[in-house]
PDB file of C-alpha atoms in Angstrom:
ATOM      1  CA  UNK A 117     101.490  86.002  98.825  1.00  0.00           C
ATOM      2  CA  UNK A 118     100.861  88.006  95.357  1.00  0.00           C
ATOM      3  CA  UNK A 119     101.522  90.940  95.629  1.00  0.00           C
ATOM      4  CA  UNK A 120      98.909  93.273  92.827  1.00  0.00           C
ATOM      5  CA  UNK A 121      99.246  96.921  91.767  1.00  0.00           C
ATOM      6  CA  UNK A 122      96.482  98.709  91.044  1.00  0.00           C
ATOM      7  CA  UNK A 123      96.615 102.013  88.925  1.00  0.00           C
ATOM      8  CA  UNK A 124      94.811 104.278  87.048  1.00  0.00           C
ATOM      9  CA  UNK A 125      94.356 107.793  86.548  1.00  0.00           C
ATOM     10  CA  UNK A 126      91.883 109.976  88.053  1.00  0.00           C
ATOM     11  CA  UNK A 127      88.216 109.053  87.368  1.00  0.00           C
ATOM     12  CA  UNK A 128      88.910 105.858  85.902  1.00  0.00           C
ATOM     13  CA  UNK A 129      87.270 103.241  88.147  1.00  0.00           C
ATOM     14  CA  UNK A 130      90.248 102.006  90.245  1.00  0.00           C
ATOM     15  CA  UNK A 131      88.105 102.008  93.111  1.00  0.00           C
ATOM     16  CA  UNK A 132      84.884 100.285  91.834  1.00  0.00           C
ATOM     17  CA  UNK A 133      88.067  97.814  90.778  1.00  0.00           C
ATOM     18  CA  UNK A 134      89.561  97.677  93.932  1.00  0.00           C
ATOM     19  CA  UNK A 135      86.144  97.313  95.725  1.00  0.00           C
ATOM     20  CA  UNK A 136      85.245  94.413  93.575  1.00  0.00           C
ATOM     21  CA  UNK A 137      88.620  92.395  94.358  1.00  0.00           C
ATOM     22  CA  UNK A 138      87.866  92.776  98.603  1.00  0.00           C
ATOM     23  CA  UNK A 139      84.985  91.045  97.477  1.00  0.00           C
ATOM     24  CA  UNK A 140      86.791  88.229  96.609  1.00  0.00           C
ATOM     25  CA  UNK A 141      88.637  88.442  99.227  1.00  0.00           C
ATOM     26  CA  UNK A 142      91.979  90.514  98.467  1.00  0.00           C
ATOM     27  CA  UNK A 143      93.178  92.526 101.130  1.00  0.00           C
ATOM     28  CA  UNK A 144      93.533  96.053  99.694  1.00  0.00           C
ATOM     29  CA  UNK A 145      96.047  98.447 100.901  1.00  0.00           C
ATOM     30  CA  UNK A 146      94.585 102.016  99.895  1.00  0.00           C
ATOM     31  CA  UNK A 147      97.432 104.763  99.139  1.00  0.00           C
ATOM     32  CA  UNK A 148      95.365 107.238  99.382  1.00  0.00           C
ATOM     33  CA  UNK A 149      94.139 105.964 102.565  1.00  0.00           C
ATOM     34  CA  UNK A 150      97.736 106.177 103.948  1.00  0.00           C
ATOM     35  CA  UNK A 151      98.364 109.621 102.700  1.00  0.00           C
ATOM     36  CA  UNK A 152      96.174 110.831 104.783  1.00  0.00           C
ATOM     37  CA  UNK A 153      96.909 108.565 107.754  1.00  0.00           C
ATOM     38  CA  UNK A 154     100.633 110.259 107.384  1.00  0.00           C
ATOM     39  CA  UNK A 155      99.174 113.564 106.877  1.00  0.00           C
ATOM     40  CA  UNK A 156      97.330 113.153 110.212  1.00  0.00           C
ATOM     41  CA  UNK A 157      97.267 115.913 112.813  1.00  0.00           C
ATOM     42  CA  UNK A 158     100.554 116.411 114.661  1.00  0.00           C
ATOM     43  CA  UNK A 159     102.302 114.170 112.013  1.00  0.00           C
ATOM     44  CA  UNK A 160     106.089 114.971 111.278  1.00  0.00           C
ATOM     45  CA  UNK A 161     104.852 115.322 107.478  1.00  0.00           C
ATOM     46  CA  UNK A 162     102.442 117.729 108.216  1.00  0.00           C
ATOM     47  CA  UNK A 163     104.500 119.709 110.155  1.00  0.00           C
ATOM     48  CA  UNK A 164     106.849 119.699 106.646  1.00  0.00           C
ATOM     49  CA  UNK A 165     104.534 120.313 104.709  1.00  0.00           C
ATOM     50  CA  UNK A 166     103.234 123.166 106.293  1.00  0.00           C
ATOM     51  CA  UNK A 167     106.600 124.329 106.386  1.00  0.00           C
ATOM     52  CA  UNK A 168     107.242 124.123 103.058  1.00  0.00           C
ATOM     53  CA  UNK A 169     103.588 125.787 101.995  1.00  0.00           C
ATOM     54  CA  UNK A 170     102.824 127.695 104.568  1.00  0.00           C
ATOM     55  CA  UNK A 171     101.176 127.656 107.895  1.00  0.00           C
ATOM     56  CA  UNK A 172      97.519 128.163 106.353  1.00  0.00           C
ATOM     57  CA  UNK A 173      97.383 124.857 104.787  1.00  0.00           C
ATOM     58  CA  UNK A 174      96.806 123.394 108.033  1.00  0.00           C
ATOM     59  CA  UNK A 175      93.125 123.842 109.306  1.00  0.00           C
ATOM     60  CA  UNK A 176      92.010 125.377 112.471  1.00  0.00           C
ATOM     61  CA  UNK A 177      91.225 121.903 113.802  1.00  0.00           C
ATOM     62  CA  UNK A 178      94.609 121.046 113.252  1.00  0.00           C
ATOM     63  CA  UNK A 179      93.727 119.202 109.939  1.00  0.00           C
ATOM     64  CA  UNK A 180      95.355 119.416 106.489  1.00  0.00           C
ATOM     65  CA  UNK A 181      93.149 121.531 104.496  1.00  0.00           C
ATOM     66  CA  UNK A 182      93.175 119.758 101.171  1.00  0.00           C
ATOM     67  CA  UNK A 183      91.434 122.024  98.869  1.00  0.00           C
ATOM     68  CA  UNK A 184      94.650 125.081 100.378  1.00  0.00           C
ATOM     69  CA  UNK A 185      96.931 122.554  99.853  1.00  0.00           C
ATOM     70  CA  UNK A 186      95.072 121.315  96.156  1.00  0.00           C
ATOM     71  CA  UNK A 187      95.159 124.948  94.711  1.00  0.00           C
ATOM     72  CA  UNK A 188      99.179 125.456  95.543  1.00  0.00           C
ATOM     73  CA  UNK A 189     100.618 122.687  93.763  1.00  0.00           C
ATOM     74  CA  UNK A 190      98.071 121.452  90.863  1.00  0.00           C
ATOM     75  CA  UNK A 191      98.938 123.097  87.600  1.00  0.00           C
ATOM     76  CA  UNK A 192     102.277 123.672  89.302  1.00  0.00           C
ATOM     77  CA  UNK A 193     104.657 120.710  88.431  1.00  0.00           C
ATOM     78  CA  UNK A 194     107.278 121.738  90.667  1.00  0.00           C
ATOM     79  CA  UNK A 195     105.431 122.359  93.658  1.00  0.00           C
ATOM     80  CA  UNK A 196     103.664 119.242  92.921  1.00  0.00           C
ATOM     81  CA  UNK A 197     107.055 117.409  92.915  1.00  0.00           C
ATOM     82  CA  UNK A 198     108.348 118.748  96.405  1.00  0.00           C
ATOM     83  CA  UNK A 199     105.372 118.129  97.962  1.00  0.00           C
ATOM     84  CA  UNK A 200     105.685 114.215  96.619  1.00  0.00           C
ATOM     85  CA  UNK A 201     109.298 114.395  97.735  1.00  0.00           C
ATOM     86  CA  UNK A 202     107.628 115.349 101.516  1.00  0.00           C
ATOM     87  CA  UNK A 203     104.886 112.332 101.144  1.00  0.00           C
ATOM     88  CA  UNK A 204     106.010 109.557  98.961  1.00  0.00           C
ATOM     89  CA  UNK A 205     108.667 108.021 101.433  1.00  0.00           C
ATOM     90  CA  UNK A 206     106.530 108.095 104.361  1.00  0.00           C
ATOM     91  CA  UNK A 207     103.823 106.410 102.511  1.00  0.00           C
ATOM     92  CA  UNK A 208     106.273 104.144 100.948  1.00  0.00           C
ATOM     93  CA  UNK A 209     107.425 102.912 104.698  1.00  0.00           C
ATOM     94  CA  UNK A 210     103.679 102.403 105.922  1.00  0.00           C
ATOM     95  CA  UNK A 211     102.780 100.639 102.647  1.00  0.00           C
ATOM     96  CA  UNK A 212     105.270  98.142 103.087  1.00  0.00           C
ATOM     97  CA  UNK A 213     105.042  97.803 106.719  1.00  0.00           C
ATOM     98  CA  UNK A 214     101.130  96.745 105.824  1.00  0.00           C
ATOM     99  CA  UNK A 215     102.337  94.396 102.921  1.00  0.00           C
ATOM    100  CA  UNK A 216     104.265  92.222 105.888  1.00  0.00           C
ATOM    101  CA  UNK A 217     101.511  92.448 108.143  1.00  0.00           C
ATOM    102  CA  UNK A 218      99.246  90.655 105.495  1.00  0.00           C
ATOM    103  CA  UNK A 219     101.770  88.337 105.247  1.00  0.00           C
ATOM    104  CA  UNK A 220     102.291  87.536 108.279  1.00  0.00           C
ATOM    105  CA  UNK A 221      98.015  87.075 108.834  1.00  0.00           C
ATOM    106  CA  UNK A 222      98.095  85.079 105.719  1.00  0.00           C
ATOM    107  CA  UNK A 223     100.751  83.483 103.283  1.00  0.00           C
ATOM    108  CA  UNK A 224      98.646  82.978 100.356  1.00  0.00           C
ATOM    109  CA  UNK A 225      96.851  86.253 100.440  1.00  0.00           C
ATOM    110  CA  UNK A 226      96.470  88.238  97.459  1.00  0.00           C
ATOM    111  CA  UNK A 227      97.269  91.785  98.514  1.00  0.00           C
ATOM    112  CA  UNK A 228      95.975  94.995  96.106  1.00  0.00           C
ATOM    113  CA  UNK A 229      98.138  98.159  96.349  1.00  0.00           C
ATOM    114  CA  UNK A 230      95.095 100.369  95.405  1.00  0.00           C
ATOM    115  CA  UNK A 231      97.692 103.175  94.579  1.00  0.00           C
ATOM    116  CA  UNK A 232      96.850 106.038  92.012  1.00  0.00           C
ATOM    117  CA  UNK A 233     100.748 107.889  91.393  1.00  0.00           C
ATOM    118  CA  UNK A 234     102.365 104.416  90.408  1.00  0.00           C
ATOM    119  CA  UNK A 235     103.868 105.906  87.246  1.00  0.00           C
ATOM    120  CA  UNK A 236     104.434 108.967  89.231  1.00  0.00           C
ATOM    121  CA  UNK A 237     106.312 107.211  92.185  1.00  0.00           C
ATOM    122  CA  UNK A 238     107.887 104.479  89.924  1.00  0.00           C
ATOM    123  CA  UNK A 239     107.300 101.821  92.515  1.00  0.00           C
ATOM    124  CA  UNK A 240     110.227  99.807  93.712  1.00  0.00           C
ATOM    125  CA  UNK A 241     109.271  96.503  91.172  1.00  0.00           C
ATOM    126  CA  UNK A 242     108.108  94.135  93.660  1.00  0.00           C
ATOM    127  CA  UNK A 243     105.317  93.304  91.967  1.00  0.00           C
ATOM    128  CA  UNK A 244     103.882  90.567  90.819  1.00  0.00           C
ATOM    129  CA  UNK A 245     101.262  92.118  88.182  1.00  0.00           C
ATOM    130  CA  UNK A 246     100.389  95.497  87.860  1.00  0.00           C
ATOM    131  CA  UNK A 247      96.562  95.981  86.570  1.00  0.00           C
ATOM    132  CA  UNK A 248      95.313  99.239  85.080  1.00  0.00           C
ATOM    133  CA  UNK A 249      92.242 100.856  85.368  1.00  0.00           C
ATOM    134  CA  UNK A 250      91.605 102.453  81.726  1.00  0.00           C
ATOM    135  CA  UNK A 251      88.971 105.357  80.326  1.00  0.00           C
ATOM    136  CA  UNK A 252      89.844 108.007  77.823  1.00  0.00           C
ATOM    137  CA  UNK A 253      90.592 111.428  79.680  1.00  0.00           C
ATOM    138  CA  UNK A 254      87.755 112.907  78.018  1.00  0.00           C
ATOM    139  CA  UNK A 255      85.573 110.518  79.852  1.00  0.00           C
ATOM    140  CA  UNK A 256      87.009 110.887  83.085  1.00  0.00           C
ATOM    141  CA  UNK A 257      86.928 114.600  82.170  1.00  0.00           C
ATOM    142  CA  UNK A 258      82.902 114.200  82.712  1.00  0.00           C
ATOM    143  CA  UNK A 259      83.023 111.748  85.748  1.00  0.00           C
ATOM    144  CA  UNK A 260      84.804 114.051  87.481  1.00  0.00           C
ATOM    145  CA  UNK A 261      82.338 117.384  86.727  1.00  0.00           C
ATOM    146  CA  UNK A 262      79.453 114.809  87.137  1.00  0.00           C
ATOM    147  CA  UNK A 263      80.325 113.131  90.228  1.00  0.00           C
ATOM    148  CA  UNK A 264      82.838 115.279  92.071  1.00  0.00           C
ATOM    149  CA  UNK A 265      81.280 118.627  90.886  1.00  0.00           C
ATOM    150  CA  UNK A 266      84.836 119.828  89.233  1.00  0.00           C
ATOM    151  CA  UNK A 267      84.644 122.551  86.617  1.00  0.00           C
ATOM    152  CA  UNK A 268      86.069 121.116  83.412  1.00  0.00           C
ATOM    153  CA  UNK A 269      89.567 123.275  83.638  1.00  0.00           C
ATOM    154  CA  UNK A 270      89.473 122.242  87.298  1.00  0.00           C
ATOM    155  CA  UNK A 271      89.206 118.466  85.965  1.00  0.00           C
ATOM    156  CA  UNK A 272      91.492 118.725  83.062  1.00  0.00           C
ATOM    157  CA  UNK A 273      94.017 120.179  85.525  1.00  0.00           C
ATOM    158  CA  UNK A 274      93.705 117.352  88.111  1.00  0.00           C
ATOM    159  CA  UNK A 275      94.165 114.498  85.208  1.00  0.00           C
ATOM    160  CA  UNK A 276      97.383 116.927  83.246  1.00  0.00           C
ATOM    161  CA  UNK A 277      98.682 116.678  86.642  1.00  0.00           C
ATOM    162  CA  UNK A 278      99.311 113.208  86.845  1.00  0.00           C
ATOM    163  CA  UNK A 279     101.311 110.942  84.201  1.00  0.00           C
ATOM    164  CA  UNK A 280      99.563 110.470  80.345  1.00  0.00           C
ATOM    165  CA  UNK A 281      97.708 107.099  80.064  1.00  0.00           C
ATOM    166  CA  UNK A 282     100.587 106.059  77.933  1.00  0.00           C
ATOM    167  CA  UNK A 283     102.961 106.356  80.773  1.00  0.00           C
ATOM    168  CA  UNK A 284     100.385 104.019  82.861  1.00  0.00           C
ATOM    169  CA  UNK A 285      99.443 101.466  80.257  1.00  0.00           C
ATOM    170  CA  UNK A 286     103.156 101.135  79.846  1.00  0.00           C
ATOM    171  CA  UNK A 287     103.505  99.264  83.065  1.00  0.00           C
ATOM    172  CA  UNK A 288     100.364  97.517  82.592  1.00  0.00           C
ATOM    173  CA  UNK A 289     100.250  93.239  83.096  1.00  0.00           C
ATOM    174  CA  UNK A 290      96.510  93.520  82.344  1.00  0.00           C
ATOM    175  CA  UNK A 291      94.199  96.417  81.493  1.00  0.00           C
ATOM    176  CA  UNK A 292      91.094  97.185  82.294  1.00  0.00           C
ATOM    177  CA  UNK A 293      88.659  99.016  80.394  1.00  0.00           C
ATOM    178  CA  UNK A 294      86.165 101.002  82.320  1.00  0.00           C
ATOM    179  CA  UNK A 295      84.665 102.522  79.874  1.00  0.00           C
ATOM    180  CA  UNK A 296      81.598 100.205  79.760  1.00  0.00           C
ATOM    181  CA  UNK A 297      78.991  99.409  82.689  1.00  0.00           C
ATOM    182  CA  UNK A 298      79.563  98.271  86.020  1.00  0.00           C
ATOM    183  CA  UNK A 299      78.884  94.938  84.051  1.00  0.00           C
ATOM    184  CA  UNK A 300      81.803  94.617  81.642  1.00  0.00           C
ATOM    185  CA  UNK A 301      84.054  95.830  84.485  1.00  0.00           C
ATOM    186  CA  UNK A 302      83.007  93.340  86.411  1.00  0.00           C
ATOM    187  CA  UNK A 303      83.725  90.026  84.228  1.00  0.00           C
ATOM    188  CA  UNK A 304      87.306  91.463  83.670  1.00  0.00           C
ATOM    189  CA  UNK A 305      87.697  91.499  87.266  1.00  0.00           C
ATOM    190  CA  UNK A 306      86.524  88.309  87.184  1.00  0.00           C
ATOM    191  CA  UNK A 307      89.127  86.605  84.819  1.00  0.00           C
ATOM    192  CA  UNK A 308      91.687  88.721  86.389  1.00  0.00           C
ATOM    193  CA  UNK A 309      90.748  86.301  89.529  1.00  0.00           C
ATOM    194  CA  UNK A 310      90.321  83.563  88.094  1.00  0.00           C
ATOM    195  CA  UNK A 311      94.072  83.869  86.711  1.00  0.00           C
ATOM    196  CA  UNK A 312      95.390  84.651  90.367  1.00  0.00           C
ATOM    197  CA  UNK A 313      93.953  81.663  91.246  1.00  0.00           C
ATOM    198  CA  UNK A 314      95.408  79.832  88.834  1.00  0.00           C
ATOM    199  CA  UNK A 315      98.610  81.218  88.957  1.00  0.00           C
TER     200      UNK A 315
END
């Protein structure tokens, strides 16, 4: 099995990546995916969460209401950071209980940890590459007021909240650069294949 890691910040085409490698036929384990999966109602990190930001971050249908939970902790490094120390391990745990499960379907699978806070979380070095999904803040700075309707401090906040590109690129096997079309992002997905295959 190889074992990919796929980063990037905020805005910077990670999923359009990760999409475009299912197609090929990696099996993608989504982090985001499995935060909320842990963060589901009646989950034990829920309840601490709550706990630790009160009561009304939790909807009336039981849900965790993001946006509550969103204006608490960005812009606030420290609140950020306990509420990572709440998540992080229970996401962690799932993660790798889906790793062995892909294994176990399939030796030779190539399995893509679609997972935005790598820098952030560190990882735990298992793997084999670790791609990044690149584009200049400024230019994520408009996807995200273009595409996700975020004021400009609101999506200057969101990308200062996570680690500086440098930070990312730093653990980067291969980059790549999204700041072309769907086009150019797509051939560099397609050598990145074509050098799992021949790996």
């Amino acid at each position: 099995m190889t074992l990919l890691a796929l980063t990037g910040g905020i805005a910077s085409g990670k999923s359009t990546i990760s999409r475009m490698l299912a197609e090929k036929g990696a099996v993608v384990v989504d982090a985001d995916a499995i935060v909320r999966d842990v963060q589901a109602p009646g989950s034990p990190v829920l309840a601490a969460i709550a706990r630790e930001f009160g009561a009304d971050v939790v909807a009336p249908d039981g849900t965790l209401d993001r946006p509550a939970l969103g204006s608490r902790v960005f812009g606030h490094p420290e609140r950020l950071a306990a509420l990572n120390a709440l998540v992080h391990p229970a996401v962690r745990e799932e993660s790798q209980r889906r790793f062995r499960a892909a294994l176990s379907a399939d030796p030779d699978a190539v399995v893509v940890y679609d997972v935005p806070l790598l820098a952030e979380s560190r990882g735990t070095g298992e793997w084999d590459l670790v791609v990044v999904a690149h584009a200049p803040a400024q230019q994520r700075v408009q996807r995200l007021i273009a595409q996700r309707g975020l004021t400009e401090a609101e999506a200057r906040a969101r990308i200062a909240a996570q680690a500086g590109d440098d930070e990312r690129l730093a653990l980067a096997d291969v980059v790549i650069d999204t700041t072309g079309d769907l086009d150019a992002t797509r051939r560099q997905v397609d050598e990145l294949w074509e050098r799992l295959a021949t790996s």
